[in-house]
CSV table of C-alpha atoms in Angstrom, one decimal:
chain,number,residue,atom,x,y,z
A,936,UNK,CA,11.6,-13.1,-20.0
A,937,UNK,CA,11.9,-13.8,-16.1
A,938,UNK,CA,10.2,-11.4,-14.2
A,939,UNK,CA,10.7,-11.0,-10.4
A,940,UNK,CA,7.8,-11.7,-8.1
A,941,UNK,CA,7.2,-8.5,-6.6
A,942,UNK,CA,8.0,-8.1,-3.0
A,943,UNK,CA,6.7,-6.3,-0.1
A,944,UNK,CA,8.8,-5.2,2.8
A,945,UNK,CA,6.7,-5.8,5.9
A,946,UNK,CA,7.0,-2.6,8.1
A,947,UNK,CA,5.8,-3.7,12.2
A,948,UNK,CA,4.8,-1.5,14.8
A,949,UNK,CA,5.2,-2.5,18.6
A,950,UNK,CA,2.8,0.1,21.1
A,951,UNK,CA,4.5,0.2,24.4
A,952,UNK,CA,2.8,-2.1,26.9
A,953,UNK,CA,-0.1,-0.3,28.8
A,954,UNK,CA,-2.3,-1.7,31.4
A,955,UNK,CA,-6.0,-1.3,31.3
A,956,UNK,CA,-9.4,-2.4,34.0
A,957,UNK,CA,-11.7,-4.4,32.9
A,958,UNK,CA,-14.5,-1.7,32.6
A,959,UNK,CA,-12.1,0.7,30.0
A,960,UNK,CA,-10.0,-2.3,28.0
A,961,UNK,CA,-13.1,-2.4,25.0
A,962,UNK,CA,-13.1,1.4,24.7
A,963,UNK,CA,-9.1,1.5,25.0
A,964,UNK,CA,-8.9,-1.2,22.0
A,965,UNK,CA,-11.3,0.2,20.3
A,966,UNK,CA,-9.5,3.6,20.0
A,967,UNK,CA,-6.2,2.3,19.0
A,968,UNK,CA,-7.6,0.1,16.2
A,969,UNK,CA,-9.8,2.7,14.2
A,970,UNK,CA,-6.6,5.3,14.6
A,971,UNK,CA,-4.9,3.0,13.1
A,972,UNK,CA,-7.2,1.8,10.7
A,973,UNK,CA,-8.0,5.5,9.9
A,974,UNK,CA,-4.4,6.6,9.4
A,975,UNK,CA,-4.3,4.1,6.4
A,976,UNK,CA,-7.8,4.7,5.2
A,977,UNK,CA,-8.2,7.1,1.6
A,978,UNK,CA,-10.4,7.7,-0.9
A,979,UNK,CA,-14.0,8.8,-0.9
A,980,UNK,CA,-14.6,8.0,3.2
A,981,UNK,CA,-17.0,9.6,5.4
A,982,UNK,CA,-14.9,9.5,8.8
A,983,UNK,CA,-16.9,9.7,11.9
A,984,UNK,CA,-16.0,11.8,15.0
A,985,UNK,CA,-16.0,9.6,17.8
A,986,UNK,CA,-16.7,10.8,21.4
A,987,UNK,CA,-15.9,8.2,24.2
A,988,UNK,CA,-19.1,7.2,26.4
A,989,UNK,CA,-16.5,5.4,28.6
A,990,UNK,CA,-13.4,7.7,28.5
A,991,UNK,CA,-12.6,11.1,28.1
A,992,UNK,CA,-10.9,11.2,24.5
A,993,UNK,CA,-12.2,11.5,21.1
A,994,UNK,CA,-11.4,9.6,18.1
A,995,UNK,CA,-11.8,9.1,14.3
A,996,UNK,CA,-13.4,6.1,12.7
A,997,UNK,CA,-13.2,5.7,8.9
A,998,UNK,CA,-17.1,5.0,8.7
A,999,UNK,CA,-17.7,1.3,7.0
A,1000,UNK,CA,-19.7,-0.5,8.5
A,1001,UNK,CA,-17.6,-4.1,7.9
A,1002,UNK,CA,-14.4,-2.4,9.3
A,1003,UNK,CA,-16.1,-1.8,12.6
A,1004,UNK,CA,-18.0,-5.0,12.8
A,1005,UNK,CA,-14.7,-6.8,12.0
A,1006,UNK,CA,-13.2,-4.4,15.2
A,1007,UNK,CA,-15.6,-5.4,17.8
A,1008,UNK,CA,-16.0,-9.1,16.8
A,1009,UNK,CA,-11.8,-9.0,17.0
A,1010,UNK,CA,-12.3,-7.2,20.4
A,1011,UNK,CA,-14.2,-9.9,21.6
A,1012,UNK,CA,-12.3,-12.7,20.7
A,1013,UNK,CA,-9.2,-11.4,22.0
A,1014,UNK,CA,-10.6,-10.6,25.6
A,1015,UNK,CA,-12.4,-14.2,25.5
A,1016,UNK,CA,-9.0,-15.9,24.7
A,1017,UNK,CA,-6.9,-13.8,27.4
A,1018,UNK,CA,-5.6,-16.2,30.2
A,1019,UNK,CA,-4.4,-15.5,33.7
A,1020,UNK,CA,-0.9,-14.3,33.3
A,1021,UNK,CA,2.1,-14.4,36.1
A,1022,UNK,CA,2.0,-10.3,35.6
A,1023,UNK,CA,0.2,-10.9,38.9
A,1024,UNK,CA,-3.3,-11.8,40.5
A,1025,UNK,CA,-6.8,-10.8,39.0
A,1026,UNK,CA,-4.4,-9.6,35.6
A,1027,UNK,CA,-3.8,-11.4,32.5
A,1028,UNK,CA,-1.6,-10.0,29.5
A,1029,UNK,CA,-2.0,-10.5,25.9
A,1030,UNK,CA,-1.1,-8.6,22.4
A,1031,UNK,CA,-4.3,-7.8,19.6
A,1032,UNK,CA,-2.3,-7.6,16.2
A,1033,UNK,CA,-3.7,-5.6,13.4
A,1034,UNK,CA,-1.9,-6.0,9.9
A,1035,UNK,CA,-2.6,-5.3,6.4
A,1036,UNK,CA,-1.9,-7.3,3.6
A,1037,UNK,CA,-2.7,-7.2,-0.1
A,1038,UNK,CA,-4.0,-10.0,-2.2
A,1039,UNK,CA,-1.8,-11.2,-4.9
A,1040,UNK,CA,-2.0,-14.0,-7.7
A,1041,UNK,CA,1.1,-16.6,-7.1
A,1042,UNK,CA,1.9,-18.0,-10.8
A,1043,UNK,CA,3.3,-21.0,-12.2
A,1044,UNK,CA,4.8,-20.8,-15.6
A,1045,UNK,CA,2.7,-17.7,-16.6
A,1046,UNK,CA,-0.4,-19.4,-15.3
A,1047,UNK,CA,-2.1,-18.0,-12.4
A,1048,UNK,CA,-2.5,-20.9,-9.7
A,1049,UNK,CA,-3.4,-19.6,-6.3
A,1050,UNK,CA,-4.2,-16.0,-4.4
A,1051,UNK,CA,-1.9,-15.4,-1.5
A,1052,UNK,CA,-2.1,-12.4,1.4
A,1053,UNK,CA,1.0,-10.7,1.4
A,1054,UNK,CA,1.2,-8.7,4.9
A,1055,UNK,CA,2.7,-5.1,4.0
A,1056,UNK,CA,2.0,-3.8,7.5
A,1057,UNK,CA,1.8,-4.5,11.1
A,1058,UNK,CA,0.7,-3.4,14.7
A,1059,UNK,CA,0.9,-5.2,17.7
A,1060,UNK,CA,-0.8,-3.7,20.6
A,1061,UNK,CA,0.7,-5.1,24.4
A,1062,UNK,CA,-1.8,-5.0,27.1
A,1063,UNK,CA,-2.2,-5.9,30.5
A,1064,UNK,CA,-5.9,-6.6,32.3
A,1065,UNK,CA,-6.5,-5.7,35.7
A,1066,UNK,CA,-9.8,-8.2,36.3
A,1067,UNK,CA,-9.7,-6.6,40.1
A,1068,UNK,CA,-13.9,-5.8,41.4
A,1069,UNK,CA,-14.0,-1.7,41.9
A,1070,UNK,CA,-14.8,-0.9,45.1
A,1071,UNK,CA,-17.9,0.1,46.8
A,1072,UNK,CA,-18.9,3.7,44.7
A,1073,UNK,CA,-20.4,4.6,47.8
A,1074,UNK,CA,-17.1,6.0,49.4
A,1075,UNK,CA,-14.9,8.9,48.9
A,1076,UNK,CA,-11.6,6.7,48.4
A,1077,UNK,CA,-13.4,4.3,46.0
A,1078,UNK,CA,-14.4,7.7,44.3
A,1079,UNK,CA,-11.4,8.5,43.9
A,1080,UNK,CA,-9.5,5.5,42.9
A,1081,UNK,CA,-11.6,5.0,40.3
A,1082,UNK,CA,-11.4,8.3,39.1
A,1083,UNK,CA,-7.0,7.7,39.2
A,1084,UNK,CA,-7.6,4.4,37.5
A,1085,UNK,CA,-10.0,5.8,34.9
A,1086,UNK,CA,-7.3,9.0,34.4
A,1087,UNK,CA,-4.3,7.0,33.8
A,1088,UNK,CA,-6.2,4.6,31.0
A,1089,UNK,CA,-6.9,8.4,29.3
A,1090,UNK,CA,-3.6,8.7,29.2
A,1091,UNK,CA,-2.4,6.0,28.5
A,1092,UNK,CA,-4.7,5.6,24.9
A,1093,UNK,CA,-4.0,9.2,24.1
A,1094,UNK,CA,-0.5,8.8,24.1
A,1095,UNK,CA,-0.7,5.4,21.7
A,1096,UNK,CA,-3.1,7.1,19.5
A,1097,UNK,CA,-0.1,10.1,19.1
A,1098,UNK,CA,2.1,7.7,18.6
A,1099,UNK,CA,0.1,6.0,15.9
A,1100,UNK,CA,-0.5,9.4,14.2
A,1101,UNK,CA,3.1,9.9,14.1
A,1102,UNK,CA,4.5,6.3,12.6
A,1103,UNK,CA,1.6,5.9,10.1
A,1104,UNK,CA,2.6,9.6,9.4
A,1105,UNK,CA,6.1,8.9,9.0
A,1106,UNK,CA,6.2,5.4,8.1
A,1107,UNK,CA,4.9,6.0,4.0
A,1108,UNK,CA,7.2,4.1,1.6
A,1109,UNK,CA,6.0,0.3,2.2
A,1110,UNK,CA,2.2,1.1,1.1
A,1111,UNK,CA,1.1,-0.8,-2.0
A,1112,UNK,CA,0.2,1.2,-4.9
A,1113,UNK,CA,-3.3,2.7,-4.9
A,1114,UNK,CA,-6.2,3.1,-7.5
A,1115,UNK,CA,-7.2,6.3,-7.4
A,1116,UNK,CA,-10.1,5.6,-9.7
A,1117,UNK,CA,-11.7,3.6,-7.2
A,1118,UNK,CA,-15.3,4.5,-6.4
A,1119,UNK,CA,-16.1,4.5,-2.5
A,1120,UNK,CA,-14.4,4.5,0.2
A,1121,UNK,CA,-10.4,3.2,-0.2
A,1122,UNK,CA,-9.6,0.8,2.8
A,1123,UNK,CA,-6.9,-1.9,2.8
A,1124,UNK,CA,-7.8,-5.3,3.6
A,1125,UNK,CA,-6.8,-6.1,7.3
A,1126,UNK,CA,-7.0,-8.6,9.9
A,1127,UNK,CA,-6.8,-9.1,13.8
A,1128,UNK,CA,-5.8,-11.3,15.9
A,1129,UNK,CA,-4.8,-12.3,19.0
A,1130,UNK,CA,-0.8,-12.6,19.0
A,1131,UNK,CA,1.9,-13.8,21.5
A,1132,UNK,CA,4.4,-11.5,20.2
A,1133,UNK,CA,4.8,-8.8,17.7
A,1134,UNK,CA,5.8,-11.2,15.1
A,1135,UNK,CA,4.0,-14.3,15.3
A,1136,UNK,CA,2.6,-15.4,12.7
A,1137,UNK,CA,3.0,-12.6,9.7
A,1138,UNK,CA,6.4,-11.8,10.2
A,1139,UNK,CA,7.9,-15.1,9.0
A,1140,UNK,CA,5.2,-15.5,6.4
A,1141,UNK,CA,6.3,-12.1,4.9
A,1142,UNK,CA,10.2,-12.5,4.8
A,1143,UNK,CA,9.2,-16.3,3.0
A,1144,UNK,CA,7.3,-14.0,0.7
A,1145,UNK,CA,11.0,-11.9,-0.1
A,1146,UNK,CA,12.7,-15.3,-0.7
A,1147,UNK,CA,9.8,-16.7,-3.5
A,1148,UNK,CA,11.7,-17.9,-6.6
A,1149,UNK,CA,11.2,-15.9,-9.9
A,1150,UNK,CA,7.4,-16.3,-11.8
A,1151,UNK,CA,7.9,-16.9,-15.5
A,1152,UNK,CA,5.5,-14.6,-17.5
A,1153,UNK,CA,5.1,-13.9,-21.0
């Protein structure tokens, strides 16, 4: 008989644009990313509490050691690759895109040929960087800017992390099946990268993915 290839419907996520200073953008990213990383975490984890050194928010991190390598060596490449941007002087403006795929076998006449990525899931996180110097600490109005700047990246990342809560929250149907039986922690594979827009990259890749022909099994 013809079987269909199975599909997945790739769900995306746009954050609303926020802009960060140099000195808060790591923490700021690194919030975001292990929300949203936790929200689709399951399984046997041991989540860490996580208590900003920088800023003045806590957050959970699903406690793998790989998934928070994998965040700071994205984190690092991203902010190397940002370029001066026409937002204005000292900024520069780029999108980090998180999405989650699931490995599949492609097959050719009931034999398997290949193993493709299918992205289920995407998040693309809009961010401006202010590269401005702070200014001397050693007077009441620099005191106090940087206490106004510091206050609005707080936030700023609170409301994002809210926000993810509530998608991943709502957003439930798309998620591939899960193995329950699994031993350890349950995390789905995930990359990061740096992205122009929301939908570079995956988002054609995916709808391709809807159009496959049929696979002929036995």
């Amino acid at each position: 008989p013809v079987l269909p290839l199975p599909t997945m419907n790739l769900e995306e996520h746009v954050l609303d644009e926020m802009e960060v200073d140099k000195f808060h953008v790591k923490e700021a990213l690194r919030a975001i990313l292990h929300t949203i990383l936790f929200s689709r975490a399951l399984g046997k984890l041991k989540p860490a509490e996580c208590v900003s050194d920088v800023l003045d928010l806590t957050y959970a991190r699903c406690g793998v050691t790989e998934m928070d390598k994998q965040v700071e060596e994205a984190i690092e490449n991203f902010l190397q690759s940002l370029a001066p941007d026409n937002v204005g002087p000292e900024m520069s403006r780029g999108t980090l895109v998180l999405a989650f795929f699931e490995q599949r076998k492609r097959y050719y006449f009931g034999v398997a040929k290949s193993t493709e990525n299918v992205y289920w899931e995407q998040w693309s996180i809009p961010i401006i960087v202010n590269h401005r110097p702070r200014l001397g600490s050693d007077t009441e109005v620099a005191a106090m800017e940087s206490e106004r700047q510091q206050a609005e990246t707080e936030r700023a990342v609170k409301k994002r992390i809210r926000k993810v809560v509530l998608l991943a929250a709502k957003k439930t149907e798309h998620i591939p099946p899960i193995n329950f039986q699994a031993k350890g922690p349950m995390t789905f594979s995930f990359e990061i990268r740096n992205g122009k827009r929301a939908d570079s990259g995956w988002g054609w890749f995916s709808r391709l993915m809807k159009t496959e022909p049929p696979r002929f099994g036995v």
